[in-house]
Short mmCIF file of C-alpha atoms and ligand atoms in Angstrom, two decimals:
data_model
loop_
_atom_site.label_atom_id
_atom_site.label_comp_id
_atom_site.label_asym_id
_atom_site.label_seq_id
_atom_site.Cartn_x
_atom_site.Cartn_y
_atom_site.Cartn_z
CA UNK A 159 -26.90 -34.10 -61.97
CA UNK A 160 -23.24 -34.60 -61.07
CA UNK A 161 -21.98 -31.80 -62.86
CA UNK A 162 -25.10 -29.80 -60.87
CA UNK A 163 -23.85 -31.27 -57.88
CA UNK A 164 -20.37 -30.08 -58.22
CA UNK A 165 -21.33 -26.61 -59.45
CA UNK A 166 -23.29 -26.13 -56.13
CA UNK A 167 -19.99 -27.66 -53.93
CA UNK A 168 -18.24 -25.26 -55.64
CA UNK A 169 -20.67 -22.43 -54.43
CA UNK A 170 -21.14 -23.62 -51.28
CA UNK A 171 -19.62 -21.14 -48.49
CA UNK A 172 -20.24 -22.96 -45.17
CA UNK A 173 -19.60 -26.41 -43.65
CA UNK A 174 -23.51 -26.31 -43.00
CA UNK A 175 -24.14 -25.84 -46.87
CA UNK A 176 -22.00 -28.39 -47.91
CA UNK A 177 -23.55 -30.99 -45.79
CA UNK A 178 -26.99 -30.64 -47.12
CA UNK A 179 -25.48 -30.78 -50.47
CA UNK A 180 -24.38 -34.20 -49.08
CA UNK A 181 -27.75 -35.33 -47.59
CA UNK A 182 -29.47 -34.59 -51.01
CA UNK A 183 -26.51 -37.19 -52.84
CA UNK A 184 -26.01 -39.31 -50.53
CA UNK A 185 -28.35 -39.39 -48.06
CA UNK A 186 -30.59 -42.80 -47.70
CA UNK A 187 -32.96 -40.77 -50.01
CA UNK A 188 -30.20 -39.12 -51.96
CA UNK A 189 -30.45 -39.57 -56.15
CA UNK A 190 -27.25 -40.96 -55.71
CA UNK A 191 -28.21 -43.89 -53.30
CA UNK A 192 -31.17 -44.46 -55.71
CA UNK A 193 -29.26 -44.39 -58.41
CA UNK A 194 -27.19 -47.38 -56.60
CA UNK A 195 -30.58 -48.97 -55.68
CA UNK A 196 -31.30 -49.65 -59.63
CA UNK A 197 -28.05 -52.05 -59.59
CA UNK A 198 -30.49 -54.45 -58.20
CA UNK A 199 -32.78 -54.17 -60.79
CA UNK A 200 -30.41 -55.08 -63.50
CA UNK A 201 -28.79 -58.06 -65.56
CA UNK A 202 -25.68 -59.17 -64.75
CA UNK A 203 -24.61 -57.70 -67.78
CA UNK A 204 -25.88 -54.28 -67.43
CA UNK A 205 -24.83 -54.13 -63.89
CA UNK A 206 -21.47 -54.84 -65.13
CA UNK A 207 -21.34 -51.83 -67.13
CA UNK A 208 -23.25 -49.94 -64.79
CA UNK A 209 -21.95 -51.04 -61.51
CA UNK A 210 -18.37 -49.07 -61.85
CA UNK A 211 -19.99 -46.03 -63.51
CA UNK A 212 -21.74 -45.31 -60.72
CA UNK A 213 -19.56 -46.14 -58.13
CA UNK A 214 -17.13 -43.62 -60.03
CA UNK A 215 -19.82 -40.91 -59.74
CA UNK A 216 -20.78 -41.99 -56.25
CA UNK A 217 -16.69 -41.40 -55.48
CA UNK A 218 -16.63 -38.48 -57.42
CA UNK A 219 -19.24 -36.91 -55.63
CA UNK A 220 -18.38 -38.07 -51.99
CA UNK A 221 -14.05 -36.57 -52.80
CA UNK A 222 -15.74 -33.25 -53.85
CA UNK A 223 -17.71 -32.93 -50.52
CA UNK A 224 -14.81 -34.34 -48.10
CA UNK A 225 -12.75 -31.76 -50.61
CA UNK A 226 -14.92 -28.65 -49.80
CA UNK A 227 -15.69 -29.76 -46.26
CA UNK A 228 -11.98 -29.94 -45.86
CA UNK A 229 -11.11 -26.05 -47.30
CA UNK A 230 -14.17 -24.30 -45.87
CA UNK A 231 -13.04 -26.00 -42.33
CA UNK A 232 -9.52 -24.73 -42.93
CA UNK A 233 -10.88 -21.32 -43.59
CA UNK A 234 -13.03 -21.15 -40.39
CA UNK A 235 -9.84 -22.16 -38.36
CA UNK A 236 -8.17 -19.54 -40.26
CA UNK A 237 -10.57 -17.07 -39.26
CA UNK A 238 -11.18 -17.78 -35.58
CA UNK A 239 -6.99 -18.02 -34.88
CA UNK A 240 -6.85 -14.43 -36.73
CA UNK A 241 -9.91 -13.04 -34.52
CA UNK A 242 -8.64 -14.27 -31.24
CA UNK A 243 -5.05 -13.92 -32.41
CA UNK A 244 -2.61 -12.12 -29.49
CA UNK A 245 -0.78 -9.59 -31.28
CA UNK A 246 2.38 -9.74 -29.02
CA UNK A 247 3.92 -6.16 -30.65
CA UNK A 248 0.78 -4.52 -28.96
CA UNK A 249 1.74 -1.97 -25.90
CA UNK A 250 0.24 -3.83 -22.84
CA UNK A 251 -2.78 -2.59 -21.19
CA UNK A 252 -2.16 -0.09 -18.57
CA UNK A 253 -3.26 -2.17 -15.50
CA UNK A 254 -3.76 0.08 -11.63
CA UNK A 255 -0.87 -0.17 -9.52
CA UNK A 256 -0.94 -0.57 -5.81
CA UNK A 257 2.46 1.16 -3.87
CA UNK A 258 3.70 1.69 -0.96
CA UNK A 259 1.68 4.58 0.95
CA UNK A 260 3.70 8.25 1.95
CA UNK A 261 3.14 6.91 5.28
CA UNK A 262 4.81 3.81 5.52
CA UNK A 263 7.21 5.09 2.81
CA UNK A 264 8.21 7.98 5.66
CA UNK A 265 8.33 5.23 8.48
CA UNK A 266 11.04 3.00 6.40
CA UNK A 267 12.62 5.75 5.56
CA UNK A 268 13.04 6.92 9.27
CA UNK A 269 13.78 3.20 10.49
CA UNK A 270 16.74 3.25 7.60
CA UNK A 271 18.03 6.69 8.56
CA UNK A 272 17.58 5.76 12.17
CA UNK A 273 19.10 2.70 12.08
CA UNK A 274 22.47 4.34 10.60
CA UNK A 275 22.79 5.99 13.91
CA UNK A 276 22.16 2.65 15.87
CA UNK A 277 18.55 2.64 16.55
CA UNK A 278 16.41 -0.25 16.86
CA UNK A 279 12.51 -0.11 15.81
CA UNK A 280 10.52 -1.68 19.07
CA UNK A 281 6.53 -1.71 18.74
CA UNK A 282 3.62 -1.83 21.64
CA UNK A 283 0.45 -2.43 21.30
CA UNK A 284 -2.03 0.28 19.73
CA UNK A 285 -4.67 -0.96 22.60
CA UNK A 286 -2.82 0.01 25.49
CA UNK A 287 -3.91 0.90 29.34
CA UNK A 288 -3.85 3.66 30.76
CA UNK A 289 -0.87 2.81 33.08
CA UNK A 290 1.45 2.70 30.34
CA UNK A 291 0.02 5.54 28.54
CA UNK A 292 -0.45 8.13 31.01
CA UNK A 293 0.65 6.82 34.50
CA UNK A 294 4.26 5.90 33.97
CA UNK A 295 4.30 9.02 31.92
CA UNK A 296 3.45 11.23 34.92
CA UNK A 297 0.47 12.22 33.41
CA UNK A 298 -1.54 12.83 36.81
CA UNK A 299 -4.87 11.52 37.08
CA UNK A 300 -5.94 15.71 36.33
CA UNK A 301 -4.31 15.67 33.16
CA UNK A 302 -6.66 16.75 30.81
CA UNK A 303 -5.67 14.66 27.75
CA UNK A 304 -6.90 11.70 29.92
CA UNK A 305 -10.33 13.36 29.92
CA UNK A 306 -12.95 11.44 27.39
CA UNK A 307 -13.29 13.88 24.86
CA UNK A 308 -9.96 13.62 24.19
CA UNK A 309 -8.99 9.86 24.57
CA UNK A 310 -10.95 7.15 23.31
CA UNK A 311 -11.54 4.43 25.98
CA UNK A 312 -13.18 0.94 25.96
CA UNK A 313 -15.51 0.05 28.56
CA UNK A 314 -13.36 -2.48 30.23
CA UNK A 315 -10.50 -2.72 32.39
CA UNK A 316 -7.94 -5.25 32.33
CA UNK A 317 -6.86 -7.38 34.72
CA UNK A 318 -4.85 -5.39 37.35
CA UNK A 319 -7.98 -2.80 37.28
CA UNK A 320 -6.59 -0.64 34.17
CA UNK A 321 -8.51 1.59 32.13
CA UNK A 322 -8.29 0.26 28.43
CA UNK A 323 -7.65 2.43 25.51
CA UNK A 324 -6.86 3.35 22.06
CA UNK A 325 -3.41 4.45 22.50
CA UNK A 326 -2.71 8.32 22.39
CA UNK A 327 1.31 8.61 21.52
CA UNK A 328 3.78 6.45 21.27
CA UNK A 329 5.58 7.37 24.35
CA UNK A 330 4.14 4.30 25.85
CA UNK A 331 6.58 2.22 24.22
CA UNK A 332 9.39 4.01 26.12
CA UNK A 333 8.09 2.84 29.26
CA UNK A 334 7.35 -0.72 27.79
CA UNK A 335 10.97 -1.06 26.31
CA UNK A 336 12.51 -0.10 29.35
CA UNK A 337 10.97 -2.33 31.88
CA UNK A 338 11.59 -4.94 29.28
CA UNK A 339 15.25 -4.68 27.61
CA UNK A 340 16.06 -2.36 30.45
CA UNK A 341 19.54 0.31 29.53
CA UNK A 342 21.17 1.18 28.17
CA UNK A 343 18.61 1.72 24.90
CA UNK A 344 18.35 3.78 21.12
CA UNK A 345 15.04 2.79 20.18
CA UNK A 346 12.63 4.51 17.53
CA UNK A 347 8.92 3.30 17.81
CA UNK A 348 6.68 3.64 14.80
CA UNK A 349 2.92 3.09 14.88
CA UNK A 350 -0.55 4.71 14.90
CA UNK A 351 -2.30 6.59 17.65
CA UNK A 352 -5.69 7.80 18.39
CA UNK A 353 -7.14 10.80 19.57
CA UNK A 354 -10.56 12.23 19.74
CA UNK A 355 -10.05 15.16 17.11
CA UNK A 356 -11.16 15.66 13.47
CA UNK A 357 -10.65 18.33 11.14
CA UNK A 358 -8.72 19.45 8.16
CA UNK A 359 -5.40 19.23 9.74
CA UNK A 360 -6.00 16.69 12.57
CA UNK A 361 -7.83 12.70 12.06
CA UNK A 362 -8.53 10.01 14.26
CA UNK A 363 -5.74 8.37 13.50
CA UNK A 364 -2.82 9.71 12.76
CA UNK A 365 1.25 8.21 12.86
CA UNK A 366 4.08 8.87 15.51
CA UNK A 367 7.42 7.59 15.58
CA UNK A 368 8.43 8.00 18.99
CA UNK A 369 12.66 8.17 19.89
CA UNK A 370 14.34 7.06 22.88
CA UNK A 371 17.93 6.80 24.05
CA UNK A 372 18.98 6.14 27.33
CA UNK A 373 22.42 5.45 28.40
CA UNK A 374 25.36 7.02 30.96
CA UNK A 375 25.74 10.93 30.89
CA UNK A 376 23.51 12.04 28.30
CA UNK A 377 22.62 15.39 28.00
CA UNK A 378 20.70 18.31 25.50
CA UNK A 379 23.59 18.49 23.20
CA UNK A 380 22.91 14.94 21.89
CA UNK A 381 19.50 15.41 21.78
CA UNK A 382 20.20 18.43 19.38
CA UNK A 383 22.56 16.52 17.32
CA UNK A 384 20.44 13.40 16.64
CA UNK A 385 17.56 15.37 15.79
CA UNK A 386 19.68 17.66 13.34
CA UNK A 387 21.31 14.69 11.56
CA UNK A 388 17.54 12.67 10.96
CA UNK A 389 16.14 16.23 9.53
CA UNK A 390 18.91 16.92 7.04
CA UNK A 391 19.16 12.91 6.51
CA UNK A 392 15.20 12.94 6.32
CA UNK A 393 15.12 15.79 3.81
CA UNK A 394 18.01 15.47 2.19
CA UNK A 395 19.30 19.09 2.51
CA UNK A 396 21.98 20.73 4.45
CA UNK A 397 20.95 23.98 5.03
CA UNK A 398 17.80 22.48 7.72
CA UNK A 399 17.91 25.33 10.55
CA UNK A 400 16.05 23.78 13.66
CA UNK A 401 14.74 25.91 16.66
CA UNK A 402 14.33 24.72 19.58
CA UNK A 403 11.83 25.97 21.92
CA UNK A 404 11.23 25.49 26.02
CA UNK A 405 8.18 23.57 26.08
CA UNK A 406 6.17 21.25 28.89
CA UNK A 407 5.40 17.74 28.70
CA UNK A 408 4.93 15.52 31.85
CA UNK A 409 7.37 12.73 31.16
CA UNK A 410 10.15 14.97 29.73
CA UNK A 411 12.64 17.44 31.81
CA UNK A 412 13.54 19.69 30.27
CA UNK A 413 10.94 19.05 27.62
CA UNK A 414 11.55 21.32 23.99
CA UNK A 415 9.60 22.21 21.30
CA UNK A 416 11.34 21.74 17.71
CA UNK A 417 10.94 24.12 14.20
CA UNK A 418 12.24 23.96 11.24
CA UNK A 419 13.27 25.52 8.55
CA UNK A 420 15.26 26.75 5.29
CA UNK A 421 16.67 28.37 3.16
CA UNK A 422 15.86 28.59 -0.95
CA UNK A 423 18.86 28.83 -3.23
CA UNK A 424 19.04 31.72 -3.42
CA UNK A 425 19.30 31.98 0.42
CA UNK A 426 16.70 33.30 0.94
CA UNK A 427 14.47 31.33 3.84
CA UNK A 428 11.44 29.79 2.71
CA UNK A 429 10.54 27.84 6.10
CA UNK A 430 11.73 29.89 9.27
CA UNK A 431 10.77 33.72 8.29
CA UNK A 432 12.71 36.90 9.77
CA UNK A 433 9.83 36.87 12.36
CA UNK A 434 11.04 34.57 15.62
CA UNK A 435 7.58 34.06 16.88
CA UNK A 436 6.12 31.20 17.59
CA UNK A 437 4.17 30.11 14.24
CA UNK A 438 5.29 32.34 12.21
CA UNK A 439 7.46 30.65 9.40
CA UNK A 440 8.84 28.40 11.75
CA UNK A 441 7.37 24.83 11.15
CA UNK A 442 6.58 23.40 14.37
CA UNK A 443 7.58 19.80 14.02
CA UNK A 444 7.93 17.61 17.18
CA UNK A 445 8.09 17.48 20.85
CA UNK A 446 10.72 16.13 22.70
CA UNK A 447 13.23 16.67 26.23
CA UNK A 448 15.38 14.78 28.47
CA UNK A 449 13.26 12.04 30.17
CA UNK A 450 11.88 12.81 33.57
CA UNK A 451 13.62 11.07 36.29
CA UNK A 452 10.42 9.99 37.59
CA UNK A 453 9.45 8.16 34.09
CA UNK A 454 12.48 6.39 34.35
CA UNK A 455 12.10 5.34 38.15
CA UNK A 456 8.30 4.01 37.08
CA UNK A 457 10.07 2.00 34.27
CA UNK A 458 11.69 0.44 37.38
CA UNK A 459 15.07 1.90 36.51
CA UNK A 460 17.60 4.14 38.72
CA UNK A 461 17.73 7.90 37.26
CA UNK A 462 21.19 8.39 38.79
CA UNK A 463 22.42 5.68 36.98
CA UNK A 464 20.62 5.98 33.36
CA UNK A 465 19.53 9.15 31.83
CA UNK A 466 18.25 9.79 28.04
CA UNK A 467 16.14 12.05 25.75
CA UNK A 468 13.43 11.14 24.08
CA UNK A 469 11.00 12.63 20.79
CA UNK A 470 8.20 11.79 19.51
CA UNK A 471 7.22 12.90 15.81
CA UNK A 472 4.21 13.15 13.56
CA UNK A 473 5.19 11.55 10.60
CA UNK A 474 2.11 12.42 8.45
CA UNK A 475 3.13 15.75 8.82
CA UNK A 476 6.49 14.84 7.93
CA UNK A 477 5.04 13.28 4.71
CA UNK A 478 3.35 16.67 3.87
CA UNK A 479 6.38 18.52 4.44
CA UNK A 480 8.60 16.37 2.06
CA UNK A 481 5.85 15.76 -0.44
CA UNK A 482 4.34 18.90 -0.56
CA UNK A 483 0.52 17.48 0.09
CA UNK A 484 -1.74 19.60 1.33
CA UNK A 485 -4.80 17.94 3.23
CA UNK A 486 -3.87 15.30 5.72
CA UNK A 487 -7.47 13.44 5.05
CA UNK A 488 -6.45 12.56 1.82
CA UNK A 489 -4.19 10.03 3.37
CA UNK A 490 -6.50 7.89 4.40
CA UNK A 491 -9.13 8.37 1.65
CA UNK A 492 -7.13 5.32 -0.98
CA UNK A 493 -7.84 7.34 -3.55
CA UNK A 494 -5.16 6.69 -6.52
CA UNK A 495 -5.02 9.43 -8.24
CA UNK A 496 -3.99 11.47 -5.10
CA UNK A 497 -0.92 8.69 -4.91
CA UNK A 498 -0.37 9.19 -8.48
CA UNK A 499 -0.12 12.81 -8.49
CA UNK A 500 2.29 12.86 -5.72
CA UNK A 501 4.51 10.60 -7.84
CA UNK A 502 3.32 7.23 -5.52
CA UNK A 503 2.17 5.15 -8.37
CA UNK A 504 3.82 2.71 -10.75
N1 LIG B 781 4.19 12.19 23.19
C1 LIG B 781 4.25 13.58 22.80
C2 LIG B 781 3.04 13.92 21.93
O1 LIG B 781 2.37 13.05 21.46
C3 LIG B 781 5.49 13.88 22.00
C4 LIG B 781 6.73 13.69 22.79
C5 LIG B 781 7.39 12.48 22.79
C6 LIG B 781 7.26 14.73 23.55
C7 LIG B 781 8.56 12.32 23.53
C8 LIG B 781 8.41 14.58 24.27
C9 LIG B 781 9.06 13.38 24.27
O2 LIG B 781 2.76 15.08 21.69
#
């Protein structure tokens, strides 16, 4: 039976196995605890003889199991630390990267290139009233971008009796940075503003960065030249041919209307055309013009003293324009691929 016994350890191929093999030895009714029981039985004499015999087997058998236990234990180990095993010369996963969006990309870019010239950024608040956003502009109360199907307002008014709004430009934040800092200013004025259009070129939403300088004796010519230097800065070529255009806003006087455009390497002008009409090659790319005297005077400073220019920019057009993306909804759809294929992922 011990040589059985040991044949079957040697067979057995799991822990589970080996411990019935045990049970059936010695187990209380294992043949090998009987077998011990018969000791009792005996003579003195007989148990003498008998009594280390089967103590040897009873050892025997009880090495064997703790032997086989032991290896089929070391092979299970074996076998889980191979299965869950990290194999460290493995490529890593590719995991989805999060960057930073063409939008805000353009704005630090413009705050950099900006600040080389001695800009500041200043903010205001994207829920403005309608003082500060059309008022102080002299915007009259006629003007029809304050009607409401073109500005979105909130019900309320705050407490000096103004109309409450979402924030249509950032020109707003030339008024607010005068009355507060007061002149002489460079400012640029990043942020989002809100108008009640929707299509494929216009949303919601949309960004501005909004300009302002105001100092002693400025004129057009340093309008021209800041402008020039951020474009060929901005995209990083030379040959940028601007165009500037008479144009009409409220709060600017003179006010002008800026293109761009190129040439290829040839020479040949991709943006700009041979035709000069309006729209036709030409990319129309900003408003701007020296600040009305009156905007300055409602900013509670004197316009014989302090004069300045001032632009205001779209800048997710500006990200289409350097990028070369076509639909300006895709910006706000988070869509990763579309960041991706425009080179914006990691
Ligand atoms: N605020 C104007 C707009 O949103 C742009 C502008 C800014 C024009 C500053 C002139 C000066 O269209």
């Amino acid at each position: 039976q011990v040589a059985d016994t040991l044949e079957r350890l040697h067979g057995a191929d799991s822990v589970d196995a080996v411990e019935a093999i045990r049970v059936e030895a010695l187990g209380k009714q294992g043949w090998l605890s009987g077998l011990m029981k018969t000791l009792g039985k005996m003579t003195p004499e007989e148990r003498q003889v008998e009594g280390p015999r089967i103590q040897g087997l009873r050892a025997r058998v009880a090495d064997a199991i703790a032997d086989r236990k032991a290896v089929l234990e070391a092979a299970a180990l074996e076998a889980r630390l191979a299965s869950e095993g990290i194999d460290l010369t493995l490529p890593a996963p590719a995991m989805p990267q999060g960057s930073v969006h063409p939008v805000s990309q353009v704005m630090d870019e413009l705050a950099e290139i900006f600040a080389d010239l001695g800009f500041a950024v200043a903010t205001g608040p994207e829920i403005e009233d309608d003082w500060h956003n059309f008022t102080a502009l002299n915007m009259a109360e006629t003007h029809p971008a304050r009607a409401m199907h073109d500005t979105f307002y909130f019900p309320d008014v705050d407490a000096e009796g103004r109309r409450m709004l979402l924030r249509t430009h950032t020109s707003p934040v030339q008024i607010r940075s005068m009355m507060k800092q007061g002149a002489p200013i460079r400012i640029i004025a990043p942020g989002r503003v809100y108008r009640s259009d929707s299509d494929a070129t216009h949303t919601p939403m949309f960004h501005q960065v909004e300009g302002l300088v105001i100092d002693k004796d400025i004129h057009l010519g340093h309008l021209k030249w800041t402008l020039e230097t951020f474009l060929k800065a901005f995209f990083e070529r030379e040959d940028i041919v601007l165009r500037l255009r008479p144009s009409y806003f409220p709060f600017t006087e003179p006010s002008v209307e800026v293109d761009v455009g190129w040439k290829d390497e040839n020479g040949r002008r991709v943006l700009g055309g041979d035709g000069d009409a309006p729209g036709h090659g030409w990319m129309e790319l900003l408003g701007s013009g020296m600040v009305n005297r009156r905007v300055i005077e409602f900013a509670g400073l004197d316009p014989d003293e302090w004069q300045g220019f001032a632009f205001g920019v779209g800048v997710d057009r500006l990200a289409m324009l350097k990028y070369g993306m076509d639909d300006l909804r895709a910006f706000f759809d988070g869509d990763h691929r579309w960041l991706a294929h425009y080179g914006f992922s990691a």
